[in-house]
Amino acid sequence: MQFLKGSKSYSILTGTCPVCQKESMYVDSNPYKLQNILKMHERCSHCGTKYKIEPSFFFGAMYVSYALGVAVSVAAFIIAHVFLGGELMTTFIAITLSLIVLMPIILRLSRNIWINMFLNYNEAV
Ligand SMILES: [Zn+2]
C-alpha cells in the first residue's frame, strides 16, 4: 500500500489522516470491532487536523455510503446471477448478505471518501 502514499486513495483505503497520512483517524483500525466502528480521534496528533470539520460533518458520508451500497449490490448481483447462474431469490439473498457482511467496510470507506473530498494531502506537515 506504500506506493499509494501521497494520493487520496491511500488515505481512503487505509483510513489515515487525509492531510499527513501518518496515523489512523480511527481509535481502532479494525472496522469489524463494531463497538468502536465510529470512534474517531478528534484531531490528528501529527498535524493537528480536526477530522470533524463542522458539527455533524460525517452525516454527508451517507451519500457516499449509498453509492457504495449500490456498487456492492450490483457487484453481488453480477457475481451471483451472471457468473454463478443463481436464481433470483438466491441472488437476492446473496446481495443482502454481501451488504450486511461488508457494512463496516462500507461505513468506514464512505467516511474516508467524504473527508478526502474536503481535505488534501500536504507533504509539508
Ligand atoms: Zn495528520
Tab-separated table of C-alpha atoms and ligand atoms in Angstrom, residues 17-23 44-49 51 125, ligand 1:
chain	number	residue	atom	x	y	z
A	17	CYS	CA	-5.359	11.323	8.284
A	18	PRO	CA	-6.170	12.925	4.895
A	19	VAL	CA	-3.587	15.670	5.372
A	20	CYS	CA	-0.417	13.952	6.638
A	21	GLN	CA	-1.374	10.262	6.171
A	22	LYS	CA	0.764	9.372	9.180
A	23	GLU	CA	-1.805	7.880	11.520
A	44	CYS	CA	-4.520	14.175	14.155
A	45	SER	CA	-1.661	14.055	16.665
A	46	HIS	CA	0.892	14.750	13.885
A	47	CYS	CA	-0.561	17.708	12.010
A	48	GLY	CA	-3.458	18.737	14.258
A	49	THR	CA	-6.089	18.385	11.532
A	51	TYR	CA	-11.465	15.481	11.454
A	125	VAL	CA	3.179	18.865	7.531
B	1	ZN	ZN	-2.411	14.386	10.152
